[in-house]
Amino acid sequence: MTLANVISDLAPTGKIRAAINFGNPVLALKDSVTEQPRGVSVDLSRELSARLGVPVEFVTYSAAGKVVDAVTANEWDVAYVAIDPIRGAGIFQTPPYVVIEGAYLVANSSPICTNDEVDHEGIRVAVGKGSAYDLFLTRELKRASIVRAPSSPATVEMMVQQKLEVAAGVRQQLESDARRLSGLRVLDGRFMVINQAMATPKGRNAGGEYLHDFVQEMKASGFVAEALRRNGIEGAAVAPMKGW
């Protein structure tokens, strides 16, 4: 693996096109003042750009599913997505850099009190189309049905409007929605752990190998932890080094 090969893989157009997903507030947000993207995925993209000595261009998306779909259109070189076997079919994924929780939200009046009570006949679960929760719950739910919102940020609004029983998503997003909208509560615990990784299209072997080592170094050095702190992200944890 040479630096030239890495740059050819990760910046084939002369710049790193980094896919930034605004659908997950743990990873990226639009700054309220500058309207520019900020967050841990943005910070990692800028650090990668500095190390390779090439500029970075942010390609923004409203949902993780749209990021994954865009790989076939060659719209990005580096992305930030949850590790999932279906997504892994078309993209190389690094070890995780951040671990976040998938949680359920219900109405205050709902009889549902635990995660185990969700998977029952007649329960409709709202999820963002193509999100990690969509992929996971599609495999795991046996009796409840899934109703897909256009994006993860639209999930709770759709749940409320259509009077669905449950919404599933990032705990931080659901807790924010529960504070913003009245009559909602987030269930204790989690129904899944989401391992967020960097990604590049399959076939870019030198780039994939470089990203693997890059992510591990960013965790070990404290860069990821500092990026989470700087961007005010609570509830997410730096992924462990071992096991990957």
Coordinates of N, CA, C and O in Angstrom, one line a residue, residues 35-218:
E35 N -24.6 27.2 8.8 CA -25.4 26.2 8.0 C -24.4 25.2 7.3 O -24.8 24.5 6.4
Q36 N -23.2 25.2 7.8 CA -22.2 24.2 7.3 C -22.3 22.9 8.2 O -22.7 23.0 9.3
P37 N -21.9 21.8 7.6 CA -21.9 20.6 8.4 C -20.9 20.6 9.5 O -19.8 21.1 9.3
R38 N -21.2 20.0 10.6 CA -20.3 19.8 11.7 C -20.6 18.5 12.4 O -21.7 18.0 12.3
G39 N -19.7 18.0 13.2 CA -19.9 16.7 13.9 C -18.7 15.8 13.8 O -17.7 16.2 13.1
V40 N -18.7 14.7 14.4 CA -17.6 13.8 14.4 C -17.2 13.3 13.0 O -16.1 13.2 12.7
S41 N -18.2 13.0 12.2 CA -17.9 12.6 10.8 C -17.3 13.7 10.0 O -16.4 13.4 9.2
V42 N -17.7 14.9 10.2 CA -17.0 16.0 9.5 C -15.6 16.2 10.0 O -14.7 16.4 9.2
D43 N -15.4 16.1 11.3 CA -14.0 16.2 11.9 C -13.1 15.2 11.3 O -11.9 15.4 11.0
L44 N -13.6 13.9 11.3 CA -12.8 12.8 10.7 C -12.5 13.1 9.3 O -11.3 12.8 8.8
S45 N -13.4 13.6 8.5 CA -13.2 13.8 7.1 C -12.1 14.9 6.9 O -11.2 14.8 6.0
R46 N -12.1 15.9 7.7 CA -11.1 17.0 7.6 C -9.7 16.5 8.0 O -8.7 16.9 7.4
E47 N -9.7 15.6 9.0 CA -8.4 15.1 9.5 C -7.8 14.2 8.4 O -6.6 14.2 8.1
L48 N -8.7 13.4 7.8 CA -8.3 12.5 6.7 C -7.7 13.3 5.5 O -6.7 13.0 4.9
S49 N -8.5 14.4 5.2 CA -8.0 15.3 4.1 C -6.7 15.9 4.4 O -5.8 16.0 3.5
A50 N -6.4 16.3 5.6 CA -5.1 16.9 6.0 C -4.0 15.9 5.9 O -2.9 16.2 5.4
R51 N -4.3 14.7 6.3 CA -3.2 13.7 6.3 C -2.9 13.3 4.9 O -1.7 13.0 4.6
L52 N -3.8 13.2 4.0 CA -3.6 12.8 2.6 C -3.1 14.0 1.7 O -2.7 13.8 0.6
G53 N -3.3 15.2 2.2 CA -2.9 16.4 1.5 C -3.8 16.7 0.3 O -3.3 17.3 -0.7
V54 N -5.1 16.4 0.4 CA -6.0 16.6 -0.7 C -7.2 17.3 -0.1 O -7.6 17.1 1.1
P55 N -7.9 18.1 -0.9 CA -9.1 18.8 -0.3 C -10.3 17.8 -0.1 O -10.3 16.7 -0.6
V56 N -11.2 18.3 0.8 CA -12.4 17.5 1.0 C -13.6 18.2 0.6 O -13.7 19.5 0.8
E57 N -14.6 17.5 0.0 CA -15.9 18.1 -0.4 C -17.0 17.3 0.3 O -17.0 16.1 0.3
F58 N -17.9 18.0 1.0 CA -18.9 17.3 1.7 C -20.1 17.2 0.8 O -20.7 18.1 0.3
V59 N -20.6 15.9 0.7 CA -21.8 15.6 -0.1 C -22.8 15.2 0.9 O -22.7 14.1 1.6
T60 N -23.8 16.0 1.1 CA -24.8 15.8 2.2 C -26.0 15.0 1.8 O -26.5 15.1 0.7
Y61 N -26.5 14.2 2.8 CA -27.7 13.4 2.5 C -28.6 13.5 3.8 O -28.2 13.8 4.9
S62 N -29.9 13.2 3.5 CA -30.9 13.3 4.6 C -31.1 12.0 5.3 O -31.8 12.0 6.4
A63 N -30.5 10.9 4.8 CA -30.8 9.6 5.4 C -29.6 8.6 5.0 O -29.0 8.7 4.0
A64 N -29.4 7.7 6.0 CA -28.3 6.7 5.7 C -28.6 5.9 4.5 O -27.6 5.5 3.7
G65 N -29.8 5.5 4.3 CA -30.2 4.7 3.1 C -29.8 5.4 1.8 O -29.4 4.7 0.9
K66 N -30.0 6.7 1.8 CA -29.6 7.4 0.6 C -28.1 7.4 0.4 O -27.6 7.4 -0.8
V67 N -27.3 7.4 1.4 CA -25.9 7.4 1.3 C -25.5 6.0 0.7 O -24.7 6.0 -0.3
V68 N -26.1 4.9 1.2 CA -25.7 3.6 0.7 C -26.2 3.5 -0.8 O -25.4 2.9 -1.6
D69 N -27.4 4.0 -1.1 CA -27.8 3.9 -2.5 C -26.9 4.6 -3.4 O -26.8 4.3 -4.6
A70 N -26.3 5.7 -3.0 CA -25.5 6.6 -3.8 C -24.2 6.0 -4.2 O -23.5 6.5 -5.1
V71 N -23.8 4.9 -3.6 CA -22.5 4.3 -3.9 C -22.5 3.8 -5.4 O -21.4 3.9 -6.0
T72 N -23.6 3.3 -5.9 CA -23.6 2.8 -7.2 C -23.6 4.0 -8.3 O -23.2 3.7 -9.4
A73 N -23.9 5.2 -7.8 CA -23.8 6.3 -8.7 C -22.4 7.0 -8.6 O -22.3 8.1 -9.3
N74 N -21.5 6.5 -7.8 CA -20.2 7.0 -7.7 C -20.2 8.5 -7.2 O -19.5 9.4 -7.7
E75 N -21.1 8.7 -6.2 CA -21.2 10.1 -5.7 C -20.3 10.4 -4.5 O -20.1 11.6 -4.2
W76 N -19.7 9.4 -3.9 CA -18.8 9.7 -2.7 C -17.7 8.7 -2.7 O -17.7 7.6 -3.3
D77 N -16.6 9.1 -1.9 CA -15.4 8.2 -1.8 C -15.3 7.7 -0.4 O -14.8 6.6 -0.2
V78 N -15.8 8.5 0.6 CA -15.8 8.1 2.0 C -17.1 8.3 2.6 O -17.7 9.4 2.3
A79 N -17.6 7.4 3.4 CA -18.9 7.6 4.1 C -18.9 7.1 5.5 O -17.9 6.5 5.9
Y80 N -19.9 7.4 6.2 CA -20.1 7.1 7.7 C -21.4 6.4 7.8 O -22.5 7.0 7.8
V81 N -21.4 5.1 8.0 CA -22.6 4.3 8.1 C -22.5 3.2 9.1 O -21.4 2.8 9.5
A82 N -23.7 2.8 9.6 CA -23.7 1.7 10.6 C -23.3 0.4 9.9 O -23.6 0.1 8.8
I83 N -22.5 -0.4 10.7 CA -22.1 -1.7 10.2 C -23.3 -2.7 10.1 O -24.1 -2.8 11.0
D84 N -23.5 -3.2 8.9 CA -24.6 -4.1 8.6 C -24.2 -5.0 7.5 O -23.6 -4.6 6.5
P85 N -24.6 -6.3 7.6 CA -24.2 -7.3 6.5 C -24.7 -6.9 5.2 O -24.1 -7.2 4.1
I86 N -25.9 -6.3 5.1 CA -26.5 -6.0 3.8 C -25.7 -4.8 3.2 O -25.3 -4.9 2.0
R87 N -25.4 -3.8 4.0 CA -24.6 -2.7 3.5 C -23.2 -3.2 3.1 O -22.6 -2.7 2.2
G88 N -22.6 -4.2 3.8 CA -21.3 -4.6 3.6 C -21.1 -5.4 2.3 O -20.0 -5.6 1.8
A89 N -22.2 -5.6 1.6 CA -22.2 -6.3 0.3 C -21.6 -5.4 -0.8 O -20.9 -5.9 -1.7
G90 N -21.8 -4.1 -0.7 CA -21.3 -3.2 -1.7 C -20.2 -2.2 -1.3 O -19.7 -1.5 -2.1
I91 N -19.9 -2.2 0.0 CA -19.0 -1.2 0.5 C -18.0 -1.9 1.5 O -18.4 -2.8 2.2
F92 N -16.8 -1.4 1.6 CA -15.9 -1.8 2.6 C -16.1 -1.0 3.9 O -16.2 0.2 3.8
Q93 N -16.2 -1.6 5.0 CA -16.5 -0.9 6.3 C -15.3 -1.2 7.2 O -14.8 -2.3 7.4
T94 N -14.9 -0.1 7.9 CA -13.8 -0.2 8.9 C -14.3 -0.7 10.2 O -15.5 -0.9 10.4
P95 N -13.4 -0.9 11.2 CA -13.9 -1.1 12.5 C -14.7 0.1 13.0 O -14.5 1.2 12.4
P96 N -15.6 0.0 13.9 CA -16.4 1.1 14.3 C -15.6 2.1 15.1 O -14.6 1.8 15.7
Y97 N -16.0 3.4 14.9 CA -15.4 4.5 15.7 C -16.3 5.0 16.8 O -15.8 5.5 17.8
V98 N -17.6 4.8 16.6 CA -18.6 5.3 17.6 C -19.6 4.2 17.8 O -20.0 3.5 16.8
V99 N -20.1 4.0 19.0 CA -21.2 3.1 19.3 C -22.4 3.9 19.9 O -22.2 4.7 20.8
I100 N -23.5 3.7 19.3 CA -24.7 4.4 19.7 C -25.8 3.4 20.0 O -25.7 2.3 19.6
E101 N -26.9 3.9 20.6 CA -28.0 3.0 21.0 C -29.2 3.2 20.1 O -29.6 4.3 19.8
G102 N -29.9 2.1 19.7 CA -31.2 2.2 19.1 C -32.2 2.0 20.2 O -32.2 1.1 21.0
A103 N -33.2 2.9 20.2 CA -34.2 2.9 21.2 C -35.6 3.0 20.6 O -35.8 3.3 19.4
Y104 N -36.6 2.8 21.4 CA -38.0 2.9 21.0 C -38.7 4.1 21.8 O -38.3 4.4 22.9
L105 N -39.6 4.8 21.1 CA -40.4 5.8 21.6 C -41.9 5.5 21.5 O -42.3 5.0 20.4
V106 N -42.6 5.8 22.5 CA -44.1 5.5 22.5 C -44.8 6.7 23.1 O -44.2 7.6 23.7
A107 N -46.1 6.7 23.0 CA -46.9 7.8 23.6 C -47.0 7.5 25.1 O -46.9 6.4 25.6
N108 N -47.1 8.6 25.9 CA -47.2 8.5 27.3 C -48.4 7.5 27.7 O -48.3 6.8 28.7
S109 N -49.4 7.5 26.9 CA -50.6 6.7 27.2 C -50.5 5.2 26.8 O -51.3 4.4 27.1
S110 N -49.4 4.9 26.1 CA -49.2 3.5 25.6 C -49.0 2.5 26.7 O -48.3 2.8 27.7
P111 N -49.6 1.3 26.6 CA -49.4 0.3 27.6 C -48.0 -0.3 27.5 O -47.6 -1.1 28.4
I112 N -47.2 0.0 26.4 CA -45.9 -0.6 26.2 C -44.9 0.0 27.2 O -44.8 1.3 27.2
C113 N -44.3 -0.8 28.0 CA -43.3 -0.3 29.0 C -41.9 -0.8 28.8 O -41.0 -0.2 29.4
T114 N -41.7 -1.9 28.1 CA -40.4 -2.5 27.9 C -40.2 -2.8 26.4 O -41.2 -2.9 25.6
N115 N -38.9 -2.9 26.0 CA -38.6 -3.2 24.6 C -39.2 -4.6 24.2 O -39.6 -4.7 23.0
D116 N -39.3 -5.5 25.1 CA -39.8 -6.8 24.7 C -41.3 -6.8 24.4 O -41.8 -7.7 23.7
E117 N -42.0 -5.8 24.8 CA -43.4 -5.7 24.5 C -43.7 -5.1 23.1 O -44.9 -5.0 22.7
V118 N -42.7 -4.7 22.4 CA -43.0 -4.1 21.1 C -43.3 -5.1 20.0 O -44.2 -4.9 19.2
D119 N -42.7 -6.3 20.0 CA -42.9 -7.2 18.9 C -44.2 -8.1 19.1 O -44.1 -9.3 19.5
H120 N -45.3 -7.4 18.9 CA -46.6 -8.1 19.1 C -47.5 -7.7 17.9 O -47.4 -6.7 17.3
E121 N -48.5 -8.6 17.6 CA -49.5 -8.3 16.6 C -50.2 -7.0 16.9 O -50.5 -6.6 18.0
G122 N -50.4 -6.2 15.8 CA -51.1 -5.0 15.9 C -50.2 -3.8 16.2 O -50.7 -2.6 16.2
I123 N -48.9 -4.0 16.5 CA -48.0 -3.0 16.8 C -47.3 -2.5 15.5 O -46.7 -3.3 14.8
R124 N -47.4 -1.2 15.2 CA -46.7 -0.7 14.0 C -45.5 0.2 14.5 O -45.7 1.1 15.3
V125 N -44.4 -0.1 13.9 CA -43.1 0.5 14.3 C -42.7 1.4 13.2 O -42.4 1.0 12.1
A126 N -42.6 2.7 13.5 CA -42.1 3.7 12.5 C -40.5 3.7 12.5 O -39.9 3.8 13.6
V127 N -39.9 3.6 11.3 CA -38.5 3.7 11.2 C -38.1 4.5 10.0 O -38.9 4.7 9.1
G128 N -36.9 5.1 10.0 CA -36.4 5.8 8.8 C -36.0 4.8 7.7 O -35.3 3.8 8.0
K129 N -36.5 4.9 6.5 CA -36.3 4.0 5.4 C -34.8 3.8 5.2 O -34.1 4.8 5.0
G130 N -34.4 2.6 5.1 CA -33.0 2.2 4.8 C -32.0 2.5 6.0 O -30.8 2.3 5.8
S131 N -32.5 2.9 7.2 CA -31.6 3.1 8.3 C -31.2 1.8 8.9 O -31.7 0.7 8.6
A132 N -30.2 1.9 9.8 CA -29.7 0.7 10.5 C -30.8 0.0 11.2 O -30.9 -1.2 11.3
Y133 N -31.8 0.8 11.8 CA -32.9 0.3 12.5 C -33.8 -0.5 11.6 O -34.4 -1.5 12.0
D134 N -34.1 0.1 10.4 CA -34.9 -0.5 9.5 C -34.3 -1.9 9.1 O -35.0 -2.9 9.1
L135 N -33.1 -2.0 8.8 CA -32.4 -3.2 8.4 C -32.5 -4.2 9.5 O -32.8 -5.4 9.3
F136 N -32.2 -3.8 10.7 CA -32.1 -4.7 11.9 C -33.5 -5.2 12.2 O -33.8 -6.4 12.4
L137 N -34.5 -4.3 12.3 CA -35.8 -4.7 12.7 C -36.6 -5.5 11.7 O -37.4 -6.3 12.0
T138 N -36.2 -5.3 10.4 CA -36.8 -6.1 9.3 C -36.4 -7.5 9.5 O -37.2 -8.5 9.3
R139 N -35.2 -7.8 10.0 CA -34.8 -9.2 10.3 C -35.3 -9.7 11.6 O -35.6 -10.9 11.7
E140 N -35.5 -8.8 12.6 CA -35.7 -9.3 14.0 C -37.2 -9.3 14.4 O -37.6 -10.2 15.2
L141 N -38.0 -8.4 13.9 CA -39.4 -8.3 14.3 C -40.2 -9.4 13.6 O -40.2 -9.5 12.4
K142 N -40.9 -10.2 14.4 CA -41.6 -11.4 13.8 C -43.1 -11.1 13.8 O -43.8 -11.6 12.9
R143 N -43.7 -10.3 14.7 CA -45.1 -10.1 14.7 C -45.5 -8.6 14.5 O -46.5 -8.3 13.9
A144 N -44.7 -7.7 15.0 CA -45.0 -6.3 14.7 C -44.7 -5.9 13.3 O -44.0 -6.6 12.6
S145 N -45.3 -4.9 12.8 CA -45.1 -4.5 11.4 C -44.3 -3.2 11.3 O -44.3 -2.4 12.3
I146 N -43.6 -2.9 10.2 CA -42.7 -1.8 10.1 C -43.4 -0.8 9.1 O -43.9 -1.2 8.0
V147 N -43.4 0.5 9.5 CA -43.9 1.6 8.6 C -42.7 2.5 8.4 O -42.1 3.0 9.4
R148 N -42.3 2.7 7.2 CA -41.1 3.4 6.9 C -41.3 4.9 6.5 O -42.1 5.2 5.6
A149 N -40.6 5.8 7.3 CA -40.6 7.2 7.0 C -39.6 7.5 6.0 O -38.6 6.8 5.8
P150 N -39.7 8.7 5.3 CA -38.7 9.0 4.3 C -37.3 9.1 4.8 O -36.3 8.9 4.1
S151 N -37.1 9.5 6.1 CA -35.8 9.7 6.7 C -36.0 9.5 8.2 O -37.1 9.6 8.7
S152 N -34.9 9.3 8.9 CA -34.9 9.1 10.3 C -35.5 10.3 11.1 O -36.3 10.2 12.0
P153 N -35.1 11.5 10.7 CA -35.6 12.7 11.4 C -37.1 12.9 11.3 O -37.8 13.5 12.1
A154 N -37.7 12.2 10.2 CA -39.2 12.4 10.0 C -39.9 11.3 10.7 O -41.2 11.3 10.7
T155 N -39.2 10.3 11.4 CA -39.9 9.2 11.9 C -40.9 9.5 13.0 O -42.1 9.0 13.0
V156 N -40.6 10.3 14.0 CA -41.5 10.6 15.1 C -42.7 11.4 14.6 O -43.8 11.2 15.0
E157 N -42.4 12.4 13.7 CA -43.5 13.2 13.2 C -44.6 12.3 12.5 O -45.8 12.4 12.7
M158 N -44.1 11.3 11.7 CA -45.0 10.4 11.0 C -45.7 9.5 12.0 O -46.9 9.2 11.9
M159 N -45.0 9.0 13.1 CA -45.6 8.2 14.1 C -46.8 9.0 14.7 O -47.9 8.4 14.9
V160 N -46.6 10.3 15.1 CA -47.6 11.1 15.7 C -48.8 11.3 14.7 O -50.0 11.1 15.1
Q161 N -48.5 11.7 13.5 CA -49.5 12.0 12.5 C -50.4 10.8 12.2 O -51.6 10.9 12.0
Q162 N -49.7 9.6 12.1 CA -50.5 8.4 11.7 C -50.9 7.6 12.9 O -51.5 6.5 12.7
K163 N -50.7 8.1 14.1 CA -51.1 7.4 15.3 C -50.5 6.0 15.4 O -51.2 5.1 15.7
L164 N -49.2 5.9 15.0 CA -48.6 4.6 15.1 C -48.2 4.3 16.6 O -48.0 5.3 17.3
E165 N -47.9 3.1 16.9 CA -47.7 2.7 18.3 C -46.3 3.0 18.8 O -46.1 3.3 19.9
V166 N -45.3 2.9 17.9 CA -43.9 2.9 18.3 C -43.1 3.7 17.2 O -43.4 3.5 16.0
A167 N -42.0 4.4 17.6 CA -41.0 4.9 16.7 C -39.7 4.3 17.1 O -39.4 4.2 18.3
A168 N -38.8 4.0 16.2 CA -37.5 3.4 16.5 C -36.4 4.3 15.9 O -36.6 4.8 14.8
G169 N -35.3 4.5 16.6 CA -34.3 5.4 16.1 C -33.1 5.6 17.1 O -33.0 4.9 18.1
V170 N -32.3 6.6 16.8 CA -31.2 6.9 17.6 C -31.8 7.5 18.9 O -32.6 8.4 18.9
R171 N -31.3 7.0 20.1 CA -31.8 7.5 21.4 C -31.8 9.0 21.5 O -32.8 9.6 21.9
Q172 N -30.7 9.6 21.1 CA -30.5 11.1 21.2 C -31.6 11.8 20.4 O -32.2 12.8 20.9
Q173 N -31.9 11.3 19.2 CA -32.9 12.0 18.4 C -34.3 11.8 19.0 O -35.1 12.7 19.0
L174 N -34.6 10.6 19.5 CA -35.9 10.3 20.1 C -36.1 11.2 21.3 O -37.2 11.7 21.6
E175 N -35.0 11.3 22.2 CA -35.2 12.1 23.4 C -35.4 13.5 23.0 O -36.2 14.2 23.7
S176 N -34.7 14.0 22.0 CA -34.9 15.4 21.5 C -36.4 15.6 21.1 O -37.0 16.6 21.4
D177 N -36.9 14.6 20.3 CA -38.3 14.7 19.8 C -39.3 14.7 21.0 O -40.3 15.4 20.9
A178 N -39.0 13.8 22.0 CA -39.9 13.7 23.1 C -40.0 15.1 23.9 O -41.0 15.4 24.4
R179 N -38.8 15.8 23.9 CA -38.8 17.1 24.6 C -39.6 18.1 23.7 O -40.3 19.0 24.3
R180 N -39.5 18.0 22.5 CA -40.0 19.0 21.5 C -41.6 18.8 21.4 O -42.3 19.8 21.3
L181 N -42.0 17.5 21.4 CA -43.4 17.2 21.2 C -43.9 16.7 22.5 O -43.3 15.9 23.2
S182 N -45.1 17.0 22.9 CA -45.7 16.6 24.1 C -46.3 15.2 24.0 O -46.6 14.7 23.0
G183 N -46.3 14.6 25.2 CA -47.0 13.3 25.3 C -46.3 12.1 24.8 O -46.9 11.1 24.5
L184 N -44.9 12.1 24.8 CA -44.1 11.0 24.3 C -43.1 10.7 25.3 O -42.6 11.5 26.1
R185 N -42.7 9.4 25.3 CA -41.6 9.0 26.2 C -40.7 7.9 25.5 O -41.2 7.1 24.7
V186 N -39.5 7.9 25.9 CA -38.5 6.9 25.3 C -38.4 5.7 26.3 O -38.2 6.0 27.5
L187 N -38.5 4.5 25.8 CA -38.4 3.4 26.7 C -37.0 3.2 27.2 O -36.0 3.6 26.5
D188 N -36.8 2.7 28.4 CA -35.5 2.4 29.0 C -34.8 1.3 28.2 O -35.5 0.4 27.6
G189 N -33.5 1.3 28.3 CA -32.7 0.3 27.6 C -32.6 0.5 26.1 O -33.0 1.6 25.6
R190 N -32.2 -0.5 25.4 CA -31.9 -0.4 24.0 C -32.4 -1.7 23.3 O -32.3 -2.8 23.9
F191 N -32.8 -1.6 22.0 CA -33.1 -2.8 21.3 C -31.9 -3.2 20.4 O -31.9 -4.4 19.9
M192 N -30.9 -2.4 20.2 CA -29.8 -2.7 19.4 C -28.6 -1.8 19.7 O -28.9 -0.6 20.2
V193 N -27.4 -2.2 19.5 CA -26.2 -1.4 19.5 C -25.8 -1.1 18.1 O -25.7 -2.0 17.3
I194 N -25.6 0.1 17.8 CA -25.2 0.5 16.4 C -23.8 0.9 16.4 O -23.3 1.8 17.0
N195 N -23.0 0.1 15.6 CA -21.6 0.4 15.4 C -21.4 1.2 14.2 O -21.6 0.7 13.1
Q196 N -21.0 2.4 14.3 CA -20.8 3.3 13.2 C -19.3 3.2 12.7 O -18.4 3.4 13.5
A197 N -19.2 3.0 11.4 CA -17.9 2.8 10.8 C -17.7 3.8 9.6 O -18.7 4.4 9.1
M198 N -16.5 4.0 9.2 CA -16.2 4.6 8.0 C -16.3 3.6 6.8 O -16.2 2.4 7.1
A199 N -16.5 4.1 5.6 CA -16.7 3.2 4.5 C -16.2 3.8 3.2 O -16.0 5.0 3.1
T200 N -15.9 2.9 2.3 CA -15.5 3.3 1.0 C -16.0 2.2 0.0 O -16.2 1.1 0.4
P201 N -16.2 2.5 -1.3 CA -16.8 1.5 -2.2 C -15.9 0.3 -2.3 O -14.6 0.4 -2.2
K202 N -16.5 -0.9 -2.4 CA -15.7 -2.1 -2.6 C -14.8 -2.0 -3.8 O -15.1 -1.3 -4.8
G203 N -13.6 -2.6 -3.7 CA -12.7 -2.6 -4.8 C -11.6 -1.6 -4.6 O -10.5 -1.7 -5.2
R204 N -11.7 -0.7 -3.6 CA -10.7 0.3 -3.3 C -9.9 -0.2 -2.2 O -10.0 0.3 -1.0
N205 N -9.1 -1.2 -2.5 CA -8.4 -2.0 -1.4 C -7.4 -1.2 -0.6 O -7.3 -1.3 0.6
A206 N -6.6 -0.4 -1.3 CA -5.6 0.4 -0.6 C -6.3 1.5 0.3 O -5.9 1.7 1.4
G207 N -7.3 2.0 -0.2 CA -8.1 3.0 0.5 C -8.8 2.4 1.7 O -8.8 3.0 2.8
G208 N -9.3 1.2 1.6 CA -9.9 0.5 2.7 C -9.0 0.1 3.8 O -9.3 0.3 5.0
E209 N -7.8 -0.3 3.4 CA -6.8 -0.7 4.3 C -6.3 0.6 5.1 O -6.1 0.5 6.3
Y210 N -6.2 1.7 4.4 CA -5.7 2.9 5.1 C -6.8 3.4 6.1 O -6.5 3.8 7.2
L211 N -8.1 3.3 5.7 CA -9.2 3.8 6.5 C -9.3 2.9 7.8 O -9.5 3.4 8.9
H212 N -9.0 1.6 7.6 CA -9.0 0.7 8.8 C -8.0 1.2 9.8 O -8.4 1.3 11.0
D213 N -6.8 1.4 9.4 CA -5.8 1.9 10.4 C -6.1 3.3 10.9 O -5.8 3.6 12.0
F214 N -6.6 4.2 10.0 CA -6.9 5.5 10.4 C -7.9 5.6 11.5 O -7.8 6.3 12.5
V215 N -9.0 4.8 11.4 CA -10.0 4.8 12.4 C -9.5 4.3 13.7 O -9.8 4.8 14.8
Q216 N -8.7 3.2 13.7 CA -8.1 2.7 14.9 C -7.2 3.7 15.6 O -7.2 3.9 16.8
E217 N -6.5 4.5 14.8 CA -5.6 5.5 15.4 C -6.4 6.7 15.9 O -6.1 7.2 17.0
M218 N -7.5 7.0 15.3 CA -8.3 8.2 15.7 C -9.0 7.8 17.1 O -9.2 8.7 17.9

